[in-house]
Coordinates of N, CA, C and O in Angstrom, one line a residue:
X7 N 6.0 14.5 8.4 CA 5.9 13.6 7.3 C 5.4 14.3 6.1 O 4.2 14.8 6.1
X8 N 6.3 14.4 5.0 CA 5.7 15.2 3.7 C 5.0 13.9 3.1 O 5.6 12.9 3.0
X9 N 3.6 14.1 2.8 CA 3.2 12.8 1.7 C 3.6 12.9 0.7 O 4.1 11.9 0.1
X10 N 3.2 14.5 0.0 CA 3.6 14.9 -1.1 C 4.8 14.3 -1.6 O 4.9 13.8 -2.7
X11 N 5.8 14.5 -0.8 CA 7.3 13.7 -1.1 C 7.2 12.3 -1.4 O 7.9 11.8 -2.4
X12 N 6.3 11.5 -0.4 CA 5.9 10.0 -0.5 C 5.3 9.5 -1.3 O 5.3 8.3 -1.6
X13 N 4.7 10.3 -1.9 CA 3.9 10.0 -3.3 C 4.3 10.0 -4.3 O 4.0 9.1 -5.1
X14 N 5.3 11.2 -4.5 CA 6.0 11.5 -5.6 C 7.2 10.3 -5.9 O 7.6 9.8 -7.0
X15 N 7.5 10.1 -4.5 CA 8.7 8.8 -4.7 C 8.1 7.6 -5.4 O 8.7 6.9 -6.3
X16 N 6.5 7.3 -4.8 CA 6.4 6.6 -5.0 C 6.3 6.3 -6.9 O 6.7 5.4 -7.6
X17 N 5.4 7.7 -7.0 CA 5.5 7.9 -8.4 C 6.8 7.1 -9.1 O 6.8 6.0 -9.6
X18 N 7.6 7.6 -9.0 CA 9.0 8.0 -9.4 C 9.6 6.6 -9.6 O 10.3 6.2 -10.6
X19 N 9.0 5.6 -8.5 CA 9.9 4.4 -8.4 C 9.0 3.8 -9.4 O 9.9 3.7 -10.3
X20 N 8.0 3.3 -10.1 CA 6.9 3.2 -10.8 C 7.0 1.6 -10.2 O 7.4 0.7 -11.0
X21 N 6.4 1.3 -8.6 CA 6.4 -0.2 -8.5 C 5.2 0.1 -7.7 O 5.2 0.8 -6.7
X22 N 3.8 -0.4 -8.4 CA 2.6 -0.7 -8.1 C 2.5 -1.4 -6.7 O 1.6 -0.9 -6.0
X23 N 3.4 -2.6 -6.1 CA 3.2 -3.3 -4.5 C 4.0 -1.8 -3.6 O 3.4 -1.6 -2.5
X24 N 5.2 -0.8 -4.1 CA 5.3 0.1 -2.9 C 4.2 0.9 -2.9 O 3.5 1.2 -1.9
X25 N 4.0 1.2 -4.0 CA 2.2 2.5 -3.8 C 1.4 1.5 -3.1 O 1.1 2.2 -2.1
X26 N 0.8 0.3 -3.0 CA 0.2 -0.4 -2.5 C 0.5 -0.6 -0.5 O -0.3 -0.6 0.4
X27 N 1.7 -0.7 -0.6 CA 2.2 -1.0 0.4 C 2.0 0.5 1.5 O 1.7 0.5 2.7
X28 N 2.4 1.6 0.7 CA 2.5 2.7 1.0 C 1.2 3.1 1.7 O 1.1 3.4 2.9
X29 N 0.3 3.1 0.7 CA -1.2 3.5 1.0 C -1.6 2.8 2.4 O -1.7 3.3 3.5
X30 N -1.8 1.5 2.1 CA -2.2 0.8 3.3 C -1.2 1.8 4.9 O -1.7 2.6 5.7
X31 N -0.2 1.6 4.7 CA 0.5 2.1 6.1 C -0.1 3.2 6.4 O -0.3 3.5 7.6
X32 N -0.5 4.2 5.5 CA -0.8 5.6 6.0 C -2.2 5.2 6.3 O -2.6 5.3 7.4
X33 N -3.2 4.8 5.2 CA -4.5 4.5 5.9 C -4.1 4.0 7.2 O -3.9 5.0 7.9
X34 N -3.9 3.3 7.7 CA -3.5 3.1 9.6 C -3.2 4.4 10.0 O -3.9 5.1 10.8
X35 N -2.4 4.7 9.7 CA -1.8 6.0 10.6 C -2.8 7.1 10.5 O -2.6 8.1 11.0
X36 N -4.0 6.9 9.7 CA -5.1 8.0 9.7 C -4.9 8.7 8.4 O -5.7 9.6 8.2
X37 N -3.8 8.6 7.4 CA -3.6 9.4 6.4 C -4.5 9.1 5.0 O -4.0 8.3 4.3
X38 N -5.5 9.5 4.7 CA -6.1 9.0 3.2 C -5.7 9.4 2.0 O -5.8 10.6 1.8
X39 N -5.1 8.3 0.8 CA -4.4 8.7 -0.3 C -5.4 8.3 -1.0 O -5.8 9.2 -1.7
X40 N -6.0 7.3 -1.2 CA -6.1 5.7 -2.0 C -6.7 6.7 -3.2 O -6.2 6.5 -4.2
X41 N -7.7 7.8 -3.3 CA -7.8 8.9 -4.2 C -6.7 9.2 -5.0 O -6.6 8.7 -6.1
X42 N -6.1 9.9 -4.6 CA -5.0 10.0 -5.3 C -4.0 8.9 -6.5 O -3.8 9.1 -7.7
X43 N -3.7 8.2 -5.7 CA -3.2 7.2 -6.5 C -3.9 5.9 -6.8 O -3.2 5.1 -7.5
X44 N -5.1 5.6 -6.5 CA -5.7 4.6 -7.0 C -5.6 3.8 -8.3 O -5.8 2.6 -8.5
X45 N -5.0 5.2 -9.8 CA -5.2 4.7 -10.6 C -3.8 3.9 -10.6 O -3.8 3.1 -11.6
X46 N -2.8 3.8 -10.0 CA -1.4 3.1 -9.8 C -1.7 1.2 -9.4 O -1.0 0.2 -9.6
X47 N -3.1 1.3 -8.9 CA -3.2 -0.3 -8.2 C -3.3 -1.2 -9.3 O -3.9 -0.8 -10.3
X48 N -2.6 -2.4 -9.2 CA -3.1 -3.6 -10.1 C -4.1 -4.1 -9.4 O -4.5 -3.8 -8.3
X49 N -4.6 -5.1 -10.6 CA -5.4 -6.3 -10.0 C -4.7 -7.6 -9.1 O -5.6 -8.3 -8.6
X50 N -3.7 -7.7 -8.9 CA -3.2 -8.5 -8.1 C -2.9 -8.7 -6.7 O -2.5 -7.7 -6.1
X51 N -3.1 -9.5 -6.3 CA -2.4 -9.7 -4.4 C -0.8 -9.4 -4.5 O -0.1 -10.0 -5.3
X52 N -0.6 -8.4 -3.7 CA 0.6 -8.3 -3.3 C 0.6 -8.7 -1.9 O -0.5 -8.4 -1.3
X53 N 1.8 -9.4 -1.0 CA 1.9 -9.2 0.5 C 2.2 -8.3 1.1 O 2.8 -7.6 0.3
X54 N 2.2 -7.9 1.8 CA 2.6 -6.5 3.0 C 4.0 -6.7 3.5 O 4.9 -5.9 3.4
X55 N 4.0 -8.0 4.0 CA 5.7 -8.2 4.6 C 5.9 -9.5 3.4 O 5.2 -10.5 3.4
X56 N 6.9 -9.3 2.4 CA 7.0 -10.6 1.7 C 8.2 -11.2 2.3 O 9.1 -11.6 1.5
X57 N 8.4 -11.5 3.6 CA 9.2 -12.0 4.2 C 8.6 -13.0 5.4 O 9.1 -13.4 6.5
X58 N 7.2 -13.2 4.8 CA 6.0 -13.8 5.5 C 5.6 -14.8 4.8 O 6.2 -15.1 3.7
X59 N 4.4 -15.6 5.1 CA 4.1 -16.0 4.4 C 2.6 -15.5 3.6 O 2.2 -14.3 3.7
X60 N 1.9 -16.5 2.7 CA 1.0 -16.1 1.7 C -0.6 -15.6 2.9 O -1.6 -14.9 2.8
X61 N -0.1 -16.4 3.8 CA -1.3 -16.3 4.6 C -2.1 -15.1 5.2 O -1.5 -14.8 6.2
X62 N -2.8 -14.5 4.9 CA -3.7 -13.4 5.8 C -4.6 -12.7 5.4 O -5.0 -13.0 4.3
X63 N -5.3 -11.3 6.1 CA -6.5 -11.2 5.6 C -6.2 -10.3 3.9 O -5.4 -9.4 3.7
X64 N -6.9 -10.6 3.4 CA -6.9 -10.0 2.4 C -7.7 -8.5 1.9 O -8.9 -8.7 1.8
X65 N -7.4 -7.1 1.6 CA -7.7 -6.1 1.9 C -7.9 -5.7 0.5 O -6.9 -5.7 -0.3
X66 N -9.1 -5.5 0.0 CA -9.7 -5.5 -1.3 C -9.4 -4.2 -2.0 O -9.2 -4.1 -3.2
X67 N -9.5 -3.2 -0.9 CA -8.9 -1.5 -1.5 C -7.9 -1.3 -1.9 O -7.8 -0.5 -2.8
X68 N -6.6 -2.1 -1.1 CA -5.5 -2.0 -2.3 C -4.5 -3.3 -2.9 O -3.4 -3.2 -3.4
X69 N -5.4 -4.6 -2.5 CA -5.2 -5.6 -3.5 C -4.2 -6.0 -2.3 O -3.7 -7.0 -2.7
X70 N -3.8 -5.7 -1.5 CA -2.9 -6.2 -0.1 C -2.9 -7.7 0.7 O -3.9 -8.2 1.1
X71 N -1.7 -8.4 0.8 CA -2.7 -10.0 1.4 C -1.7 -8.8 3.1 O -0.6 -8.5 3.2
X72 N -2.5 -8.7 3.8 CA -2.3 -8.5 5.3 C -1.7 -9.7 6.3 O -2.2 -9.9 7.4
X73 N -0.4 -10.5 5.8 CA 0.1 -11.1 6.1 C 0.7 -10.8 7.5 O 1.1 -11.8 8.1
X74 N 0.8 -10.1 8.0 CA 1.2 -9.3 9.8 C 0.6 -8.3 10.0 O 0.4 -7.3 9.3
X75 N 0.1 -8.7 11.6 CA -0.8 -7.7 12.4 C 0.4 -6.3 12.5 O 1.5 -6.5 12.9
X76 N -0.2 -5.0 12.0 CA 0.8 -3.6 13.1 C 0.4 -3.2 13.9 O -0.6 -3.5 14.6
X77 N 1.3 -2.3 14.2 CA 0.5 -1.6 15.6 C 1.3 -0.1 15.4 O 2.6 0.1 15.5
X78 N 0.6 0.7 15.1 CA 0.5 1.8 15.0 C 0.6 3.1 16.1 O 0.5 4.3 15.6

């Protein structure tokens, strides 16, 4: 897994919910960015699966509503 690549994409795509989305996944998998890109987060809730609903826990570090449990 290159992050460097994943970051950059993320860069690239300039959508604040994939950097969001992104971070979160790798924090699970043990990977720490939220440094790096932090300055990319809005102030808003984004969902994690927006093919869910509004409901779940909400994750304050990257503005995430944790609408589905993973498993890693």
């Amino acid at each position: 897994l290159d992050i460097r690549k994943l970051i950059s994409y993320g860069k690239a795509i300039q959508s604040s919910v994939l950097i969001k989305r992104l971070g979160l996944l790798l924090e699970i998998a043990g990977i720490e960015i939220y440094e790096v890109i932090k300055y990319m987060i809005n102030k808003k809730y984004d969902v994690l699966n927006p093919r869910m609903g509004l409901k779940g826990k909400k994750n304050t570090k990257w503005m995430i509503i944790e609408n589905e449990v993973l498993e890693i």
